[in-house]
Amino acid sequence: MGILDEKTFTKYLNQTDIESIVQTLANRLNRDYAGEKVVLVGVLKGACVLIADLSRYLKLDVEIDFVRLTSQGGKALKAPGTVSILKDLTTDVRDKHVIIVEEIIDSGRKLKFLFERIKASQPKSIEVLTFLDKKGKRLVDTPVKYVGKVIEDQFLVGYGLDLEEKCRNLPEIYFLKYPN
Ligand code: IMP
Ligand code: MG
């Protein structure tokens, strides 16, 4: 398992599970956007692995862009927290179909901010896709149309998800057995 201690981390999704979830998401996009152009907006850093895999299954006219956001304020706080943009879109999304691509949604704060920000650029449509959804943790509501898998509140690493910037490159997803 490399840098992961097996006593602390347990495998949660293997590569086959992940591939099948990504393929299912891609099939839905291929159906829903057949014949259309789409702009995939990946949220850095976590969505980098997913967007690489997902985009290669798409049989659409695809543009890819990335944004990077930061949020301040503890995750448990109900207060809105401050979200700001570190790297903005460079694509003009006006009159285009935009799909925000996230690897995981927790409180939904960052997503809400990004959704409103992109909406202001007057895209033809805007939808959200996430690989994992901690639905029970949502503090801020934004419609998420494409969900790979709904999960409990557990800390996961791998496939883009990090533990203090490490483990994003792991091809499988693990959960932390004993947080802290
Ligand atoms: P939120 O939805 O604005 O609370 O932010 C979600 C962000 O928190 C994600 O983009 C991840 O960077 C991070 N995150 C949430 N849950 C996990 C997890 O289980 N493992 C690693 N990062 C996570
Ligand atoms: Mg993180």
PDB file of C-alpha atoms and ligand atoms in Angstrom:
ATOM      1  CA  MET A   1       0.000   0.000   0.000  1.00  0.00           C
ATOM      2  CA  GLY A   2       3.079   2.224  -0.108  1.00  0.00           C
ATOM      3  CA  ILE A   3       2.931   5.238   2.173  1.00  0.00           C
ATOM      4  CA  LEU A   4      -0.366   4.174   3.757  1.00  0.00           C
ATOM      5  CA  ASP A   5      -0.284   2.302   7.026  1.00  0.00           C
ATOM      6  CA  GLU A   6      -2.581  -0.718   6.658  1.00  0.00           C
ATOM      7  CA  LYS A   7      -3.701  -0.499  10.284  1.00  0.00           C
ATOM      8  CA  THR A   8      -5.046   2.973   9.709  1.00  0.00           C
ATOM      9  CA  PHE A   9      -6.332   2.790   6.145  1.00  0.00           C
ATOM     10  CA  THR A  10      -8.764   0.349   4.607  1.00  0.00           C
ATOM     11  CA  LYS A  11      -9.503  -0.068   0.941  1.00  0.00           C
ATOM     12  CA  TYR A  12     -12.879   1.387   0.075  1.00  0.00           C
ATOM     13  CA  LEU A  13     -13.111   1.338  -3.726  1.00  0.00           C
ATOM     14  CA  ASN A  14     -10.787  -0.573  -6.031  1.00  0.00           C
ATOM     15  CA  GLN A  15      -9.863   0.428  -9.555  1.00  0.00           C
ATOM     16  CA  THR A  16     -12.675  -1.630 -11.087  1.00  0.00           C
ATOM     17  CA  ASP A  17     -15.279   0.009  -8.828  1.00  0.00           C
ATOM     18  CA  ILE A  18     -13.931   3.452  -9.689  1.00  0.00           C
ATOM     19  CA  GLU A  19     -13.827   2.769 -13.405  1.00  0.00           C
ATOM     20  CA  SER A  20     -17.390   1.525 -13.428  1.00  0.00           C
ATOM     21  CA  ILE A  21     -18.655   4.615 -11.570  1.00  0.00           C
ATOM     22  CA  VAL A  22     -16.774   6.923 -13.956  1.00  0.00           C
ATOM     23  CA  GLN A  23     -18.095   5.046 -16.964  1.00  0.00           C
ATOM     24  CA  THR A  24     -21.673   5.278 -15.688  1.00  0.00           C
ATOM     25  CA  LEU A  25     -21.291   9.041 -15.209  1.00  0.00           C
ATOM     26  CA  ALA A  26     -19.794   9.403 -18.694  1.00  0.00           C
ATOM     27  CA  ASN A  27     -22.618   7.373 -20.250  1.00  0.00           C
ATOM     28  CA  ARG A  28     -25.174   9.708 -18.675  1.00  0.00           C
ATOM     29  CA  LEU A  29     -23.356  12.762 -20.035  1.00  0.00           C
ATOM     30  CA  ASN A  30     -23.043  11.160 -23.470  1.00  0.00           C
ATOM     31  CA  ARG A  31     -26.801  10.600 -23.469  1.00  0.00           C
ATOM     32  CA  ASP A  32     -27.858  13.946 -21.999  1.00  0.00           C
ATOM     33  CA  TYR A  33     -25.525  16.089 -24.116  1.00  0.00           C
ATOM     34  CA  ALA A  34     -25.559  14.041 -27.346  1.00  0.00           C
ATOM     35  CA  GLY A  35     -24.585  16.274 -30.269  1.00  0.00           C
ATOM     36  CA  GLU A  36     -23.715  19.186 -27.957  1.00  0.00           C
ATOM     37  CA  LYS A  37     -20.542  20.982 -26.941  1.00  0.00           C
ATOM     38  CA  VAL A  38     -19.677  20.974 -23.253  1.00  0.00           C
ATOM     39  CA  VAL A  39     -17.161  22.738 -21.035  1.00  0.00           C
ATOM     40  CA  LEU A  40     -15.922  20.592 -18.155  1.00  0.00           C
ATOM     41  CA  VAL A  41     -14.798  22.762 -15.259  1.00  0.00           C
ATOM     42  CA  GLY A  42     -12.584  20.768 -12.905  1.00  0.00           C
ATOM     43  CA  VAL A  43     -12.116  22.021  -9.376  1.00  0.00           C
ATOM     44  CA  LEU A  44      -8.421  21.811  -8.458  1.00  0.00           C
ATOM     45  CA  LYS A  45      -6.709  20.030  -7.104  1.00  0.00           C
ATOM     46  CA  GLY A  46      -8.898  17.079  -6.249  1.00  0.00           C
ATOM     47  CA  ALA A  47     -10.770  16.702  -9.542  1.00  0.00           C
ATOM     48  CA  CYS A  48      -7.639  16.391 -11.705  1.00  0.00           C
ATOM     49  CA  VAL A  49      -7.653  12.582 -11.764  1.00  0.00           C
ATOM     50  CA  LEU A  50     -11.411  12.255 -12.293  1.00  0.00           C
ATOM     51  CA  ILE A  51     -11.547  14.789 -15.124  1.00  0.00           C
ATOM     52  CA  ALA A  52      -8.716  12.999 -16.952  1.00  0.00           C
ATOM     53  CA  ASP A  53     -10.581   9.689 -16.777  1.00  0.00           C
ATOM     54  CA  LEU A  54     -14.110  11.025 -17.294  1.00  0.00           C
ATOM     55  CA  SER A  55     -13.230  13.181 -20.301  1.00  0.00           C
ATOM     56  CA  ARG A  56     -11.724  10.230 -22.133  1.00  0.00           C
ATOM     57  CA  TYR A  57     -15.041   8.373 -22.063  1.00  0.00           C
ATOM     58  CA  LEU A  58     -16.959  11.315 -23.504  1.00  0.00           C
ATOM     59  CA  LYS A  59     -18.065  11.169 -27.107  1.00  0.00           C
ATOM     60  CA  LEU A  60     -18.870  14.877 -27.139  1.00  0.00           C
ATOM     61  CA  ASP A  61     -17.187  18.056 -28.231  1.00  0.00           C
ATOM     62  CA  VAL A  62     -15.332  18.779 -24.978  1.00  0.00           C
ATOM     63  CA  GLU A  63     -13.435  21.781 -23.648  1.00  0.00           C
ATOM     64  CA  ILE A  64     -11.629  21.439 -20.331  1.00  0.00           C
ATOM     65  CA  ASP A  65     -10.865  24.192 -17.869  1.00  0.00           C
ATOM     66  CA  PHE A  66      -9.891  24.329 -14.213  1.00  0.00           C
ATOM     67  CA  VAL A  67     -10.536  26.595 -11.274  1.00  0.00           C
ATOM     68  CA  ARG A  68      -8.909  26.674  -7.905  1.00  0.00           C
ATOM     69  CA  LEU A  69     -10.693  27.971  -4.839  1.00  0.00           C
ATOM     70  CA  THR A  70      -9.819  28.361  -1.207  1.00  0.00           C
ATOM     71  CA  SER A  71     -12.183  28.367   1.673  1.00  0.00           C
ATOM     72  CA  GLN A  72     -11.601  29.640   5.156  1.00  0.00           C
ATOM     73  CA  GLY A  73     -13.525  28.671   8.243  1.00  0.00           C
ATOM     74  CA  GLY A  74     -13.822  25.268   9.879  1.00  0.00           C
ATOM     75  CA  LYS A  75     -15.906  22.620   8.173  1.00  0.00           C
ATOM     76  CA  ALA A  76     -18.206  22.261  11.185  1.00  0.00           C
ATOM     77  CA  LEU A  77     -19.163  25.913  11.228  1.00  0.00           C
ATOM     78  CA  LYS A  78     -22.562  26.858   9.918  1.00  0.00           C
ATOM     79  CA  ALA A  79     -21.247  30.291   9.040  1.00  0.00           C
ATOM     80  CA  PRO A  80     -20.809  30.697   5.309  1.00  0.00           C
ATOM     81  CA  GLY A  81     -17.016  30.881   5.443  1.00  0.00           C
ATOM     82  CA  THR A  82     -15.056  32.868   2.931  1.00  0.00           C
ATOM     83  CA  VAL A  83     -14.462  31.316  -0.448  1.00  0.00           C
ATOM     84  CA  SER A  84     -12.133  32.996  -2.889  1.00  0.00           C
ATOM     85  CA  ILE A  85     -10.715  32.274  -6.323  1.00  0.00           C
ATOM     86  CA  LEU A  86      -7.034  31.421  -6.676  1.00  0.00           C
ATOM     87  CA  LYS A  87      -7.291  30.466 -10.345  1.00  0.00           C
ATOM     88  CA  ASP A  88     -10.257  31.542 -12.406  1.00  0.00           C
ATOM     89  CA  LEU A  89     -11.702  30.113 -15.633  1.00  0.00           C
ATOM     90  CA  THR A  90      -9.923  31.121 -18.821  1.00  0.00           C
ATOM     91  CA  THR A  91     -12.713  29.811 -21.066  1.00  0.00           C
ATOM     92  CA  ASP A  92     -15.556  32.053 -22.162  1.00  0.00           C
ATOM     93  CA  VAL A  93     -18.533  29.954 -21.057  1.00  0.00           C
ATOM     94  CA  ARG A  94     -21.245  32.290 -22.316  1.00  0.00           C
ATOM     95  CA  ASP A  95     -23.928  30.289 -24.189  1.00  0.00           C
ATOM     96  CA  LYS A  96     -22.089  27.031 -23.545  1.00  0.00           C
ATOM     97  CA  HIS A  97     -23.128  23.965 -21.562  1.00  0.00           C
ATOM     98  CA  VAL A  98     -21.004  23.892 -18.418  1.00  0.00           C
ATOM     99  CA  ILE A  99     -20.472  20.873 -16.194  1.00  0.00           C
ATOM    100  CA  ILE A 100     -18.669  21.477 -12.906  1.00  0.00           C
ATOM    101  CA  VAL A 101     -16.593  18.405 -12.042  1.00  0.00           C
ATOM    102  CA  GLU A 102     -15.857  17.676  -8.382  1.00  0.00           C
ATOM    103  CA  GLU A 103     -14.274  14.617  -6.811  1.00  0.00           C
ATOM    104  CA  ILE A 104     -16.224  15.004  -3.569  1.00  0.00           C
ATOM    105  CA  ILE A 105     -18.810  17.368  -2.105  1.00  0.00           C
ATOM    106  CA  ASP A 106     -18.944  17.900   1.623  1.00  0.00           C
ATOM    107  CA  SER A 107     -20.542  21.086   2.992  1.00  0.00           C
ATOM    108  CA  GLY A 108     -21.133  22.351  -0.539  1.00  0.00           C
ATOM    109  CA  ARG A 109     -19.772  25.823   0.274  1.00  0.00           C
ATOM    110  CA  LYS A 110     -17.114  25.897  -2.419  1.00  0.00           C
ATOM    111  CA  LEU A 111     -19.532  24.467  -4.923  1.00  0.00           C
ATOM    112  CA  LYS A 112     -22.206  27.064  -4.188  1.00  0.00           C
ATOM    113  CA  PHE A 113     -19.703  29.850  -4.669  1.00  0.00           C
ATOM    114  CA  LEU A 114     -18.431  28.420  -7.958  1.00  0.00           C
ATOM    115  CA  PHE A 115     -21.939  27.717  -9.240  1.00  0.00           C
ATOM    116  CA  GLU A 116     -23.021  31.332  -8.706  1.00  0.00           C
ATOM    117  CA  ARG A 117     -19.764  32.624 -10.162  1.00  0.00           C
ATOM    118  CA  ILE A 118     -20.190  30.606 -13.375  1.00  0.00           C
ATOM    119  CA  LYS A 119     -23.903  31.355 -13.609  1.00  0.00           C
ATOM    120  CA  ALA A 120     -23.032  35.048 -13.728  1.00  0.00           C
ATOM    121  CA  SER A 121     -21.129  34.371 -16.963  1.00  0.00           C
ATOM    122  CA  GLN A 122     -24.422  33.350 -18.602  1.00  0.00           C
ATOM    123  CA  PRO A 123     -23.735  29.808 -19.767  1.00  0.00           C
ATOM    124  CA  LYS A 124     -26.418  28.015 -21.807  1.00  0.00           C
ATOM    125  CA  SER A 125     -26.757  25.567 -18.930  1.00  0.00           C
ATOM    126  CA  ILE A 126     -24.876  24.595 -15.807  1.00  0.00           C
ATOM    127  CA  GLU A 127     -24.881  21.260 -13.998  1.00  0.00           C
ATOM    128  CA  VAL A 128     -22.740  19.672 -11.331  1.00  0.00           C
ATOM    129  CA  LEU A 129     -21.088  16.264 -11.395  1.00  0.00           C
ATOM    130  CA  THR A 130     -19.377  14.712  -8.411  1.00  0.00           C
ATOM    131  CA  PHE A 131     -17.695  11.369  -8.003  1.00  0.00           C
ATOM    132  CA  LEU A 132     -18.544  11.137  -4.287  1.00  0.00           C
ATOM    133  CA  ASP A 133     -21.240  12.909  -2.305  1.00  0.00           C
ATOM    134  CA  LYS A 134     -21.260  13.233   1.482  1.00  0.00           C
ATOM    135  CA  LYS A 135     -24.909  14.170   1.242  1.00  0.00           C
ATOM    136  CA  GLY A 136     -25.523  14.176   4.986  1.00  0.00           C
ATOM    137  CA  LYS A 137     -22.863  16.856   5.492  1.00  0.00           C
ATOM    138  CA  ARG A 138     -24.419  19.458   3.237  1.00  0.00           C
ATOM    139  CA  LEU A 139     -24.716  22.941   4.771  1.00  0.00           C
ATOM    140  CA  VAL A 140     -25.295  24.878   1.575  1.00  0.00           C
ATOM    141  CA  ASP A 141     -27.618  23.598  -1.104  1.00  0.00           C
ATOM    142  CA  THR A 142     -26.718  23.531  -4.780  1.00  0.00           C
ATOM    143  CA  PRO A 143     -28.383  21.115  -7.205  1.00  0.00           C
ATOM    144  CA  VAL A 144     -26.048  18.212  -8.020  1.00  0.00           C
ATOM    145  CA  LYS A 145     -27.374  16.280 -11.002  1.00  0.00           C
ATOM    146  CA  TYR A 146     -24.674  13.671 -11.562  1.00  0.00           C
ATOM    147  CA  VAL A 147     -23.565  11.737  -8.483  1.00  0.00           C
ATOM    148  CA  GLY A 148     -21.199   8.776  -8.724  1.00  0.00           C
ATOM    149  CA  LYS A 149     -21.759   7.461  -5.214  1.00  0.00           C
ATOM    150  CA  VAL A 150     -23.393   8.780  -2.059  1.00  0.00           C
ATOM    151  CA  ILE A 151     -21.206   8.079   0.976  1.00  0.00           C
ATOM    152  CA  GLU A 152     -21.323   8.368   4.733  1.00  0.00           C
ATOM    153  CA  ASP A 153     -19.229  10.950   6.529  1.00  0.00           C
ATOM    154  CA  GLN A 154     -15.838   9.284   6.413  1.00  0.00           C
ATOM    155  CA  PHE A 155     -12.428  10.567   5.483  1.00  0.00           C
ATOM    156  CA  LEU A 156     -11.203   9.173   2.175  1.00  0.00           C
ATOM    157  CA  VAL A 157      -7.933   9.406   0.290  1.00  0.00           C
ATOM    158  CA  GLY A 158      -6.783   8.450  -3.191  1.00  0.00           C
ATOM    159  CA  TYR A 159      -8.050   9.112  -6.692  1.00  0.00           C
ATOM    160  CA  GLY A 160      -7.499  12.850  -6.267  1.00  0.00           C
ATOM    161  CA  LEU A 161      -8.450  13.002  -2.578  1.00  0.00           C
ATOM    162  CA  ASP A 162      -5.612  14.081  -0.335  1.00  0.00           C
ATOM    163  CA  LEU A 163      -4.394  13.783   3.197  1.00  0.00           C
ATOM    164  CA  GLU A 164      -2.309  16.930   3.675  1.00  0.00           C
ATOM    165  CA  GLU A 165      -1.543  16.997  -0.064  1.00  0.00           C
ATOM    166  CA  LYS A 166      -0.455  13.355  -0.209  1.00  0.00           C
ATOM    167  CA  CYS A 167      -2.187  10.304  -1.656  1.00  0.00           C
ATOM    168  CA  ARG A 168      -3.942  12.038  -4.571  1.00  0.00           C
ATOM    169  CA  ASN A 169      -2.109   9.733  -6.976  1.00  0.00           C
ATOM    170  CA  LEU A 170      -3.363   6.482  -5.449  1.00  0.00           C
ATOM    171  CA  PRO A 171      -5.393   4.577  -8.053  1.00  0.00           C
ATOM    172  CA  GLU A 172      -7.725   3.217  -5.370  1.00  0.00           C
ATOM    173  CA  ILE A 173      -9.719   4.927  -2.622  1.00  0.00           C
ATOM    174  CA  TYR A 174      -9.058   4.217   1.051  1.00  0.00           C
ATOM    175  CA  PHE A 175     -10.797   5.323   4.209  1.00  0.00           C
ATOM    176  CA  LEU A 176      -9.182   6.399   7.395  1.00  0.00           C
ATOM    177  CA  LYS A 177     -10.192   3.948  10.116  1.00  0.00           C
ATOM    178  CA  TYR A 178      -9.228   6.039  13.110  1.00  0.00           C
ATOM    179  CA  PRO A 179      -9.459   9.729  12.383  1.00  0.00           C
ATOM    180  CA  ASN A 180      -6.986  11.573  14.632  1.00  0.00           C
TER     181      ASN A 180
HETATM  182  P1  IMP B   1     -16.914  21.681   0.754  1.00  0.00           P
HETATM  183  O1  IMP B   1     -17.944  20.862   0.001  1.00  0.00           O
HETATM  184  O2  IMP B   1     -16.910  23.121   0.366  1.00  0.00           O
HETATM  185  O3  IMP B   1     -17.018  21.464   2.230  1.00  0.00           O
HETATM  186  O4  IMP B   1     -15.446  21.200   0.365  1.00  0.00           O
HETATM  187  C1  IMP B   1     -15.212  19.932  -0.097  1.00  0.00           C
HETATM  188  C2  IMP B   1     -13.713  19.820  -0.213  1.00  0.00           C
HETATM  189  O5  IMP B   1     -13.187  19.277   1.002  1.00  0.00           O
HETATM  190  C3  IMP B   1     -13.321  18.849  -1.306  1.00  0.00           C
HETATM  191  O6  IMP B   1     -13.085  19.512  -2.520  1.00  0.00           O
HETATM  192  C4  IMP B   1     -12.066  18.208  -0.750  1.00  0.00           C
HETATM  193  O7  IMP B   1     -10.924  18.965  -1.104  1.00  0.00           O
HETATM  194  C5  IMP B   1     -12.231  18.274   0.746  1.00  0.00           C
HETATM  195  N1  IMP B   1     -12.721  16.980   1.292  1.00  0.00           N
HETATM  196  C6  IMP B   1     -13.959  16.713   1.744  1.00  0.00           C
HETATM  197  N2  IMP B   1     -14.060  15.447   2.163  1.00  0.00           N
HETATM  198  C7  IMP B   1     -12.839  14.884   1.968  1.00  0.00           C
HETATM  199  C8  IMP B   1     -12.305  13.563   2.207  1.00  0.00           C
HETATM  200  O8  IMP B   1     -12.960  12.629   2.684  1.00  0.00           O
HETATM  201  N3  IMP B   1     -11.007  13.375   1.865  1.00  0.00           N
HETATM  202  C9  IMP B   1     -10.225  14.362   1.335  1.00  0.00           C
HETATM  203  N4  IMP B   1     -10.692  15.605   1.092  1.00  0.00           N
HETATM  204  C10 IMP B   1     -11.987  15.872   1.411  1.00  0.00           C
HETATM  205 MG    MG B   2      -8.150  18.695   0.296  1.00  0.00          MG
END
